[in-house]
Amino acid sequence: MNFFTICKFFEKDLYDLFSCNLYLCFSNINMPGDSDLEIEEAFRRAQKAHNNKAKLVASLKNRYNKLEDKTEFHEEFVRCLKYAMIIYTREPAVENVIDFVTRFAASFETPVNENPDEEEEEEDENEFLNFLLNFLLESHGANSHAVRFRACQLVNKLLGSLSENAQIDDDLWDRIHEAMLIRVTDKYPNVRIQAALAMSRLQDPSNVDCPTIKAYMLLLENDSNPEVRRAVLSCIAPSATTLSKIYKRTRDVKEKVRKLAYQVLAEKVHIRALSIAQRVSLLHEGLSDSADSVKEVVKTHLLPAWLRMQQGDVLQLLHRLDVENCAETAVTTLQAIFSMATSPDDLQNGVRLDERKRIPVDSLTCENVLYWRALCEFVKNKGNEGEELLERLLPETAIFAEYLYSYLKSITQLSEEQRADMTQLEMVMTQEFIGQQLILLVGCLDTSEEGGRKRMVAVLQEILLMPNTPTSLIGLLVEKLIGILRDDAQKIQMVAEIISDVREPILPISEPVDENEKRRKQVKLAEVRVQIMEAKQTLEECISCQDFSRAAELKDSISQLEELKNQLVLEASQSADNIKEQRVEKSDAKTLLKCLTMCAELFKQMNIKRGICPTMNALIESLILPGVSNPNPAVRNMAVICLGTAALHSKDLANTHLVLLLQITQLDEPKIRISALRALVDQLLLNGLNILQDKPAPVSQDDSNEQPEHQAEEESTVQSILKMLSDFLDSEICELRTETAEGLAKLMYCGRILSPKLLSRLVLLWYNPVTEDDQRLRHCLGVFLQLYARASRTNQECVEESFLPTMRTLFNAPVTSPLSEVDTSNVAELLLPYSWLEINTEPGPANSDLQLLLKDILQEVKDKHSIRIIEKLCNQLNGDRCSKSAGNQDTTLQNLDDHNGGGTS
């Protein structure tokens, strides 16, 4: 029986002795000779933190060097070390001894020498280091988890204390590698942590088949203990192979792991090694993380590191993010950067304004205009404190209005053929993005001055009426226009007039001409011209014959004919240009989409308590309802959005068109079905399922017979809606499935629906491997389940009722079902904390039945840990004193496994 096997029986006594003073253990060791006493004394002193370990190391090494035969020293040194290695807890005295041993062993390392004559001397110097490492490798497989832990800890510390160019025998190096690869799969997390740290210098990032790298990635993906994942993150070398695994840990379920992942990315990974999507995701998720510590590390570590890589150029950093496709994330990033600025001058470095406080039109880029907008919003949010700086950043309202108009008017219009050219299309998209940012800047302007406000209103009206204004900017323009106006009636009236002018513009119209009348006038004109020619010829003859009286008559006749000719020519020209101006209704898809977008924004901005006025009702009848049946999908979609928004303003309108929305959710194209589904969910959120009860009952002489039928019809409609939503959860259309899950989550969280069956469906959907790539769905349901269970006691009961159906579905899932791959224990661990079982220790039928059930469970369960938990619960039910904490209070069944850490995401 070896030393560790013997010590296992006395581990508690040794622990008590070590906790008091380790030297008590060493004082019981009978060691002959001064050299033995030197070792004992060194270990005794090493326990004290205040002792100078460098002197102890030097003194003991001096004793070691004087010995010719080192064998006895080795044996006694290891014997003293074993007392420390059987202590699992991180006692200060033990840690001090471990540090001392590490320093002493590392002191034998000799610098690498190229002289072959000195190799033999170096081998002698490394003799103790090699001996100690061999001893640790022999001990790493001990039965005691404390010994395995200390062996790995010492290997870690020894390898870490060696210099970068240290040399170790190849065979010994391979043995260390093999041993640590075994220990990273140890049952105890602390052993895995030390083994992972020890392998830090054993990894080869350039080798795709490196076993250490593979072990690290496996631990990052699958280890249930967050501290193990943190240990691996701290030492894994970033490479093309490992970068994706490090990046994924920024979404870990544990705050500390996410925080460290961001630190590693900031310190060890260049921004160019990350894709644009990864950069945006890191900033978006990091700056919106639920933990303040993660947000802080992104602000203070990741962002400054990325800025240093761009030589402090914020605009260049924005360029690395592709702000056209992630504007809001870029703004959040800029807000974080602004919050760390030390002076106002630092904020203005990213934007260069001319003397009129504008960026020259030819200098506008996506990056600098977004920076301008974000900076103005940041300063405006500071209130009075930022007024002075805001005045330096923005021109007067009237000047900005002309600036905005001049830019939006210059946006290029592309034909259908030109849109096929990606270069031209990207250019126009860039122009629209810049225009969008300029429109958003309107919200930062001071519109209290009457003249500037009127000019801005006029400019926004004119821009909305321009035929070349992009549809993507219409909603934003209407929002800013409504925001500037102060009277609700004026807002509705002005937007309605703009819609009318866009849909029915005043155009020049030419009236049809009677061809017979036109021909008659042409013949008459020709006759007059002939008569004029004949009269002029006769006049010349009369003059030559000196018949002056006749010549005077002919001259008067010619004048009359000329007047008649001019009149006929004028009539002919007027008939050719007979154009009048009048309103012409346009029904093309582009015009209807533009009008519906303005209408949707109007309904969105108005207070729903105001109701539907006649003007709004006219828009519904003349524009929205016809648009629902329009053949163009984009027009239909916007019309459905308008109808759903308008229905929020009037319960009667909602009742009238609820069936229509239900039909659209099932029959139209996916995008339009999703819009109708959103409208339906919004309606149920606002009015609940009782909106169906507000529908007028059918008029009948026999009310006693009709009323029950009406109620049955209402219940049937409610069940039909719930069944439809439940069926959508199985839809093959990913977006429809996600939207339905999000809608049900909202309805359940707000208390509009209370259904354990639907809750079970959502839990199963969250765990279903089919939805693994649907990040929006996973995030939504993950947040919902946490908030829902803690919102009320009723919700907890709903979770409790859904538990068994959920587990039963998983247990009974056929092999062909994706649910058969779900880890049932993981699902149970999720749901149990949301519905703790309250066990009443008072005698009664429930208590007796539960005890019988636990006895049956004990016969089936073989795991010792589970058996201990069940036995403890049985003692509580029996009313044992040791299990009662305070009188006869209820007891909560909790997870007692301290070794089980959080799961990975």
mmCIF file of N, CA and C in Angstrom, residues 432-528:
data_model
loop_
_atom_site.group_PDB
_atom_site.id
_atom_site.type_symbol
_atom_site.label_atom_id
_atom_site.label_comp_id
_atom_site.label_asym_id
_atom_site.label_seq_id
_atom_site.Cartn_x
_atom_site.Cartn_y
_atom_site.Cartn_z
ATOM 1 N N GLU A 432 -28.789 57.072 -49.983
ATOM 2 C CA GLU A 432 -29.978 56.984 -49.143
ATOM 3 C C GLU A 432 -29.602 56.889 -47.664
ATOM 4 N N PHE A 433 -28.529 56.156 -47.359
ATOM 5 C CA PHE A 433 -28.097 56.064 -45.960
ATOM 6 C C PHE A 433 -27.675 57.436 -45.428
ATOM 7 N N ILE A 434 -26.912 58.177 -46.221
ATOM 8 C CA ILE A 434 -26.493 59.520 -45.796
ATOM 9 C C ILE A 434 -27.720 60.412 -45.612
ATOM 10 N N GLY A 435 -28.668 60.307 -46.547
ATOM 11 C CA GLY A 435 -29.897 61.087 -46.408
ATOM 12 C C GLY A 435 -30.660 60.726 -45.143
ATOM 13 N N GLN A 436 -30.684 59.442 -44.816
ATOM 14 C CA GLN A 436 -31.363 59.001 -43.587
ATOM 15 C C GLN A 436 -30.739 59.627 -42.349
ATOM 16 N N GLN A 437 -29.415 59.657 -42.302
ATOM 17 C CA GLN A 437 -28.738 60.238 -41.144
ATOM 18 C C GLN A 437 -28.994 61.750 -41.043
ATOM 19 N N LEU A 438 -29.050 62.415 -42.197
ATOM 20 C CA LEU A 438 -29.337 63.858 -42.180
ATOM 21 C C LEU A 438 -30.758 64.122 -41.686
ATOM 22 N N ILE A 439 -31.690 63.267 -42.085
ATOM 23 C CA ILE A 439 -33.074 63.419 -41.606
ATOM 24 C C ILE A 439 -33.135 63.219 -40.094
ATOM 25 N N LEU A 440 -32.402 62.235 -39.595
ATOM 26 C CA LEU A 440 -32.388 61.996 -38.149
ATOM 27 C C LEU A 440 -31.813 63.186 -37.385
ATOM 28 N N LEU A 441 -30.928 63.939 -38.025
ATOM 29 C CA LEU A 441 -30.357 65.118 -37.377
ATOM 30 C C LEU A 441 -31.399 66.210 -37.139
ATOM 31 N N VAL A 442 -32.516 66.140 -37.868
ATOM 32 C CA VAL A 442 -33.591 67.125 -37.660
ATOM 33 C C VAL A 442 -34.071 67.090 -36.212
ATOM 34 N N GLY A 443 -34.065 65.904 -35.614
ATOM 35 C CA GLY A 443 -34.505 65.771 -34.229
ATOM 36 C C GLY A 443 -33.611 66.481 -33.233
ATOM 37 N N CYS A 444 -32.388 66.833 -33.633
ATOM 38 C CA CYS A 444 -31.463 67.539 -32.738
ATOM 39 C C CYS A 444 -31.536 69.050 -32.883
ATOM 40 N N LEU A 445 -32.261 69.520 -33.902
ATOM 41 C CA LEU A 445 -32.329 70.967 -34.152
ATOM 42 C C LEU A 445 -33.239 71.661 -33.152
ATOM 43 N N ASP A 446 -32.995 72.944 -32.979
ATOM 44 C CA ASP A 446 -33.847 73.773 -32.122
ATOM 45 C C ASP A 446 -34.959 74.362 -32.984
ATOM 46 N N THR A 447 -36.173 73.803 -32.877
ATOM 47 C CA THR A 447 -37.305 74.250 -33.700
ATOM 48 C C THR A 447 -38.241 75.184 -32.932
ATOM 49 N N SER A 448 -37.744 75.778 -31.851
ATOM 50 C CA SER A 448 -38.593 76.695 -31.084
ATOM 51 C C SER A 448 -38.783 78.016 -31.802
ATOM 52 N N GLU A 449 -37.836 78.381 -32.681
ATOM 53 C CA GLU A 449 -37.951 79.637 -33.424
ATOM 54 C C GLU A 449 -38.942 79.454 -34.566
ATOM 55 N N GLU A 450 -39.935 80.360 -34.654
ATOM 56 C CA GLU A 450 -41.062 80.208 -35.563
ATOM 57 C C GLU A 450 -40.643 80.154 -37.028
ATOM 58 N N GLY A 451 -39.757 81.075 -37.424
ATOM 59 C CA GLY A 451 -39.355 81.131 -38.825
ATOM 60 C C GLY A 451 -38.639 79.864 -39.268
ATOM 61 N N GLY A 452 -37.693 79.402 -38.462
ATOM 62 C CA GLY A 452 -36.972 78.183 -38.806
ATOM 63 C C GLY A 452 -37.882 76.971 -38.843
ATOM 64 N N ARG A 453 -38.837 76.914 -37.890
ATOM 65 C CA ARG A 453 -39.757 75.775 -37.868
ATOM 66 C C ARG A 453 -40.643 75.759 -39.114
ATOM 67 N N LYS A 454 -41.164 76.902 -39.511
ATOM 68 C CA LYS A 454 -42.018 76.954 -40.696
ATOM 69 C C LYS A 454 -41.249 76.558 -41.952
ATOM 70 N N ARG A 455 -39.994 77.013 -42.034
ATOM 71 C CA ARG A 455 -39.194 76.664 -43.213
ATOM 72 C C ARG A 455 -38.913 75.166 -43.257
ATOM 73 N N MET A 456 -38.643 74.582 -42.113
ATOM 74 C CA MET A 456 -38.388 73.136 -42.067
ATOM 75 C C MET A 456 -39.632 72.350 -42.448
ATOM 76 N N VAL A 457 -40.804 72.789 -41.966
ATOM 77 C CA VAL A 457 -42.061 72.121 -42.322
ATOM 78 C C VAL A 457 -42.285 72.195 -43.828
ATOM 79 N N ALA A 458 -42.061 73.369 -44.410
ATOM 80 C CA ALA A 458 -42.254 73.547 -45.851
ATOM 81 C C ALA A 458 -41.298 72.657 -46.650
ATOM 82 N N VAL A 459 -40.052 72.577 -46.194
ATOM 83 C CA VAL A 459 -39.059 71.761 -46.899
ATOM 84 C C VAL A 459 -39.432 70.274 -46.805
ATOM 85 N N LEU A 460 -39.841 69.818 -45.630
ATOM 86 C CA LEU A 460 -40.231 68.414 -45.487
ATOM 87 C C LEU A 460 -41.435 68.085 -46.364
ATOM 88 N N GLN A 461 -42.387 69.017 -46.435
ATOM 89 C CA GLN A 461 -43.535 68.807 -47.327
ATOM 90 C C GLN A 461 -43.076 68.676 -48.771
ATOM 91 N N GLU A 462 -42.201 69.587 -49.178
ATOM 92 C CA GLU A 462 -41.733 69.583 -50.567
ATOM 93 C C GLU A 462 -40.961 68.306 -50.887
ATOM 94 N N ILE A 463 -40.141 67.833 -49.914
ATOM 95 C CA ILE A 463 -39.387 66.606 -50.136
ATOM 96 C C ILE A 463 -40.327 65.415 -50.276
ATOM 97 N N LEU A 464 -41.373 65.367 -49.465
ATOM 98 C CA LEU A 464 -42.326 64.261 -49.545
ATOM 99 C C LEU A 464 -43.073 64.259 -50.873
ATOM 100 N N LEU A 465 -43.256 65.424 -51.460
ATOM 101 C CA LEU A 465 -43.974 65.520 -52.734
ATOM 102 C C LEU A 465 -43.066 65.256 -53.932
ATOM 103 N N MET A 466 -41.759 65.316 -53.734
ATOM 104 C CA MET A 466 -40.844 65.088 -54.853
ATOM 105 C C MET A 466 -40.979 63.654 -55.356
ATOM 106 N N PRO A 467 -41.067 63.427 -56.657
ATOM 107 C CA PRO A 467 -41.228 62.060 -57.170
ATOM 108 C C PRO A 467 -39.987 61.190 -56.979
ATOM 109 N N ASN A 468 -38.802 61.811 -56.837
ATOM 110 C CA ASN A 468 -37.579 61.025 -56.727
ATOM 111 C C ASN A 468 -37.172 60.744 -55.282
ATOM 112 N N THR A 469 -38.011 61.122 -54.305
ATOM 113 C CA THR A 469 -37.684 60.814 -52.908
ATOM 114 C C THR A 469 -37.778 59.308 -52.684
ATOM 115 N N PRO A 470 -36.707 58.663 -52.203
ATOM 116 C CA PRO A 470 -36.727 57.201 -52.012
ATOM 117 C C PRO A 470 -37.805 56.781 -51.017
ATOM 118 N N THR A 471 -38.436 55.664 -51.305
ATOM 119 C CA THR A 471 -39.490 55.142 -50.429
ATOM 120 C C THR A 471 -38.943 54.807 -49.041
ATOM 121 N N SER A 472 -37.675 54.420 -48.964
ATOM 122 C CA SER A 472 -37.080 54.051 -47.678
ATOM 123 C C SER A 472 -36.988 55.225 -46.714
ATOM 124 N N LEU A 473 -37.080 56.450 -47.236
ATOM 125 C CA LEU A 473 -36.960 57.637 -46.377
ATOM 126 C C LEU A 473 -38.308 58.244 -46.033
ATOM 127 N N ILE A 474 -39.390 57.757 -46.645
ATOM 128 C CA ILE A 474 -40.702 58.389 -46.476
ATOM 129 C C ILE A 474 -41.156 58.335 -45.016
ATOM 130 N N GLY A 475 -41.092 57.163 -44.399
ATOM 131 C CA GLY A 475 -41.562 57.031 -43.022
ATOM 132 C C GLY A 475 -40.817 57.946 -42.071
ATOM 133 N N LEU A 476 -39.509 58.041 -42.236
ATOM 134 C CA LEU A 476 -38.696 58.890 -41.370
ATOM 135 C C LEU A 476 -39.021 60.367 -41.574
ATOM 136 N N LEU A 477 -39.261 60.763 -42.819
ATOM 137 C CA LEU A 477 -39.626 62.158 -43.102
ATOM 138 C C LEU A 477 -40.958 62.520 -42.451
ATOM 139 N N VAL A 478 -41.928 61.599 -42.549
ATOM 140 C CA VAL A 478 -43.229 61.856 -41.920
ATOM 141 C C VAL A 478 -43.084 61.935 -40.401
ATOM 142 N N GLU A 479 -42.266 61.069 -39.832
ATOM 143 C CA GLU A 479 -42.053 61.093 -38.379
ATOM 144 C C GLU A 479 -41.499 62.445 -37.925
ATOM 145 N N LYS A 480 -40.498 62.961 -38.658
ATOM 146 C CA LYS A 480 -39.918 64.253 -38.276
ATOM 147 C C LYS A 480 -40.897 65.390 -38.506
ATOM 148 N N LEU A 481 -41.709 65.305 -39.570
ATOM 149 C CA LEU A 481 -42.708 66.338 -39.840
ATOM 150 C C LEU A 481 -43.742 66.382 -38.725
ATOM 151 N N ILE A 482 -44.239 65.220 -38.324
ATOM 152 C CA ILE A 482 -45.230 65.163 -37.251
ATOM 153 C C ILE A 482 -44.612 65.624 -35.929
ATOM 154 N N GLY A 483 -43.340 65.317 -35.736
ATOM 155 C CA GLY A 483 -42.679 65.734 -34.505
ATOM 156 C C GLY A 483 -42.546 67.241 -34.381
ATOM 157 N N ILE A 484 -42.418 67.929 -35.503
ATOM 158 C CA ILE A 484 -42.275 69.390 -35.471
ATOM 159 C C ILE A 484 -43.621 70.059 -35.235
ATOM 160 N N LEU A 485 -44.692 69.515 -35.854
ATOM 161 C CA LEU A 485 -46.023 70.095 -35.677
ATOM 162 C C LEU A 485 -46.531 69.841 -34.260
ATOM 163 N N ARG A 486 -47.358 70.747 -33.764
ATOM 164 C CA ARG A 486 -47.775 70.682 -32.368
ATOM 165 C C ARG A 486 -49.240 70.286 -32.191
ATOM 166 N N ASP A 487 -50.072 70.540 -33.166
ATOM 167 C CA ASP A 487 -51.502 70.253 -33.037
ATOM 168 C C ASP A 487 -51.831 68.954 -33.750
ATOM 169 N N ASP A 488 -52.575 68.070 -33.059
ATOM 170 C CA ASP A 488 -52.905 66.772 -33.643
ATOM 171 C C ASP A 488 -53.725 66.912 -34.914
ATOM 172 N N ALA A 489 -54.702 67.792 -34.894
ATOM 173 C CA ALA A 489 -55.542 67.978 -36.080
ATOM 174 C C ALA A 489 -54.711 68.468 -37.262
ATOM 175 N N GLN A 490 -53.768 69.354 -36.977
ATOM 176 C CA GLN A 490 -52.904 69.870 -38.040
ATOM 177 C C GLN A 490 -52.016 68.759 -38.602
ATOM 178 N N LYS A 491 -51.538 67.883 -37.723
ATOM 179 C CA LYS A 491 -50.711 66.768 -38.178
ATOM 180 C C LYS A 491 -51.494 65.879 -39.146
ATOM 181 N N ILE A 492 -52.711 65.504 -38.744
ATOM 182 C CA ILE A 492 -53.525 64.618 -39.580
ATOM 183 C C ILE A 492 -53.858 65.285 -40.908
ATOM 184 N N GLN A 493 -54.246 66.553 -40.826
ATOM 185 C CA GLN A 493 -54.664 67.271 -42.029
ATOM 186 C C GLN A 493 -53.500 67.430 -43.007
ATOM 187 N N MET A 494 -52.315 67.770 -42.490
ATOM 188 C CA MET A 494 -51.168 68.010 -43.382
ATOM 189 C C MET A 494 -50.729 66.719 -44.059
ATOM 190 N N VAL A 495 -50.652 65.621 -43.312
ATOM 191 C CA VAL A 495 -50.234 64.354 -43.919
ATOM 192 C C VAL A 495 -51.284 63.881 -44.919
ATOM 193 N N ALA A 496 -52.547 64.064 -44.594
ATOM 194 C CA ALA A 496 -53.613 63.673 -45.525
ATOM 195 C C ALA A 496 -53.526 64.473 -46.824
ATOM 196 N N GLU A 497 -53.230 65.762 -46.727
ATOM 197 C CA GLU A 497 -53.091 66.593 -47.932
ATOM 198 C C GLU A 497 -51.890 66.154 -48.772
ATOM 199 N N ILE A 498 -50.797 65.802 -48.101
ATOM 200 C CA ILE A 498 -49.624 65.335 -48.849
ATOM 201 C C ILE A 498 -49.945 64.022 -49.563
ATOM 202 N N ILE A 499 -50.647 63.117 -48.868
ATOM 203 C CA ILE A 499 -51.045 61.856 -49.501
ATOM 204 C C ILE A 499 -51.930 62.120 -50.707
ATOM 205 N N SER A 500 -52.855 63.060 -50.554
ATOM 206 C CA SER A 500 -53.744 63.397 -51.664
ATOM 207 C C SER A 500 -52.977 63.963 -52.844
ATOM 208 N N ASP A 501 -52.002 64.848 -52.568
ATOM 209 C CA ASP A 501 -51.219 65.452 -53.656
ATOM 210 C C ASP A 501 -50.319 64.434 -54.338
ATOM 211 N N VAL A 502 -49.846 63.445 -53.585
ATOM 212 C CA VAL A 502 -48.998 62.418 -54.192
ATOM 213 C C VAL A 502 -49.831 61.459 -55.034
ATOM 214 N N ARG A 503 -50.977 61.093 -54.508
ATOM 215 C CA ARG A 503 -51.801 60.115 -55.225
ATOM 216 C C ARG A 503 -52.583 60.753 -56.369
ATOM 217 N N GLU A 504 -52.987 62.019 -56.208
ATOM 218 C CA GLU A 504 -53.736 62.720 -57.258
ATOM 219 C C GLU A 504 -53.034 64.034 -57.580
ATOM 220 N N PRO A 505 -51.902 63.977 -58.247
ATOM 221 C CA PRO A 505 -51.184 65.217 -58.568
ATOM 222 C C PRO A 505 -51.895 66.009 -59.659
ATOM 223 N N ILE A 506 -51.607 67.306 -59.719
ATOM 224 C CA ILE A 506 -52.165 68.170 -60.766
ATOM 225 C C ILE A 506 -51.264 68.043 -61.984
ATOM 226 N N LEU A 507 -51.831 67.532 -63.093
ATOM 227 C CA LEU A 507 -51.070 67.295 -64.319
ATOM 228 C C LEU A 507 -51.709 68.030 -65.495
ATOM 229 N N PRO A 508 -50.922 68.471 -66.499
ATOM 230 C CA PRO A 508 -51.482 69.097 -67.711
ATOM 231 C C PRO A 508 -52.130 68.037 -68.603
ATOM 232 N N ILE A 509 -53.397 68.332 -69.026
ATOM 233 C CA ILE A 509 -54.165 67.388 -69.845
ATOM 234 C C ILE A 509 -54.607 68.093 -71.120
ATOM 235 N N SER A 510 -54.368 67.496 -72.271
ATOM 236 C CA SER A 510 -54.807 68.058 -73.568
ATOM 237 C C SER A 510 -56.170 67.488 -73.930
ATOM 238 N N GLU A 511 -57.123 68.409 -74.336
ATOM 239 C CA GLU A 511 -58.473 67.984 -74.706
ATOM 240 C C GLU A 511 -58.482 67.420 -76.124
ATOM 241 N N PRO A 512 -59.335 66.468 -76.411
ATOM 242 C CA PRO A 512 -59.410 65.910 -77.774
ATOM 243 C C PRO A 512 -59.940 66.948 -78.775
ATOM 244 N N VAL A 513 -59.478 66.918 -80.073
ATOM 245 C CA VAL A 513 -59.847 67.893 -81.115
ATOM 246 C C VAL A 513 -60.686 67.200 -82.180
ATOM 247 N N ASP A 514 -61.766 67.921 -82.681
ATOM 248 C CA ASP A 514 -62.612 67.393 -83.758
ATOM 249 C C ASP A 514 -61.829 67.485 -85.068
ATOM 250 N N GLU A 515 -61.564 66.330 -85.680
ATOM 251 C CA GLU A 515 -60.752 66.304 -86.880
ATOM 252 C C GLU A 515 -61.439 67.005 -88.046
ATOM 253 N N ASN A 516 -62.764 66.889 -88.189
ATOM 254 C CA ASN A 516 -63.496 67.561 -89.278
ATOM 255 C C ASN A 516 -63.390 69.067 -89.157
ATOM 256 N N GLU A 517 -63.562 69.554 -87.917
ATOM 257 C CA GLU A 517 -63.455 70.997 -87.701
ATOM 258 C C GLU A 517 -62.039 71.474 -87.973
ATOM 259 N N LYS A 518 -61.062 70.636 -87.577
ATOM 260 C CA LYS A 518 -59.667 71.001 -87.818
ATOM 261 C C LYS A 518 -59.385 71.076 -89.318
ATOM 262 N N ARG A 519 -59.945 70.098 -90.088
ATOM 263 C CA ARG A 519 -59.745 70.084 -91.540
ATOM 264 C C ARG A 519 -60.417 71.282 -92.215
ATOM 265 N N ARG A 520 -61.632 71.640 -91.742
ATOM 266 C CA ARG A 520 -62.345 72.781 -92.307
ATOM 267 C C ARG A 520 -61.564 74.079 -92.119
ATOM 268 N N LYS A 521 -60.979 74.236 -90.939
ATOM 269 C CA LYS A 521 -60.202 75.442 -90.650
ATOM 270 C C LYS A 521 -58.935 75.495 -91.488
ATOM 271 N N GLN A 522 -58.330 74.311 -91.708
ATOM 272 C CA GLN A 522 -57.141 74.294 -92.554
ATOM 273 C C GLN A 522 -57.466 74.687 -94.001
ATOM 274 N N VAL A 523 -58.638 74.187 -94.518
ATOM 275 C CA VAL A 523 -59.059 74.547 -95.886
ATOM 276 C C VAL A 523 -59.358 76.043 -95.981
ATOM 277 N N LYS A 524 -60.051 76.560 -94.964
ATOM 278 C CA LYS A 524 -60.373 77.982 -94.931
ATOM 279 C C LYS A 524 -59.105 78.825 -94.932
ATOM 280 N N LEU A 525 -58.096 78.398 -94.153
ATOM 281 C CA LEU A 525 -56.837 79.133 -94.094
ATOM 282 C C LEU A 525 -56.134 79.122 -95.447
ATOM 283 N N ALA A 526 -56.201 77.963 -96.125
ATOM 284 C CA ALA A 526 -55.580 77.883 -97.444
ATOM 285 C C ALA A 526 -56.273 78.810 -98.438
ATOM 286 N N GLU A 527 -57.597 78.875 -98.386
ATOM 287 C CA GLU A 527 -58.354 79.761 -99.273
ATOM 288 C C GLU A 527 -57.986 81.213 -99.025
ATOM 289 N N VAL A 528 -57.879 81.605 -97.806
ATOM 290 C CA VAL A 528 -57.534 82.989 -97.476
ATOM 291 C C VAL A 528 -56.141 83.325 -98.008
#
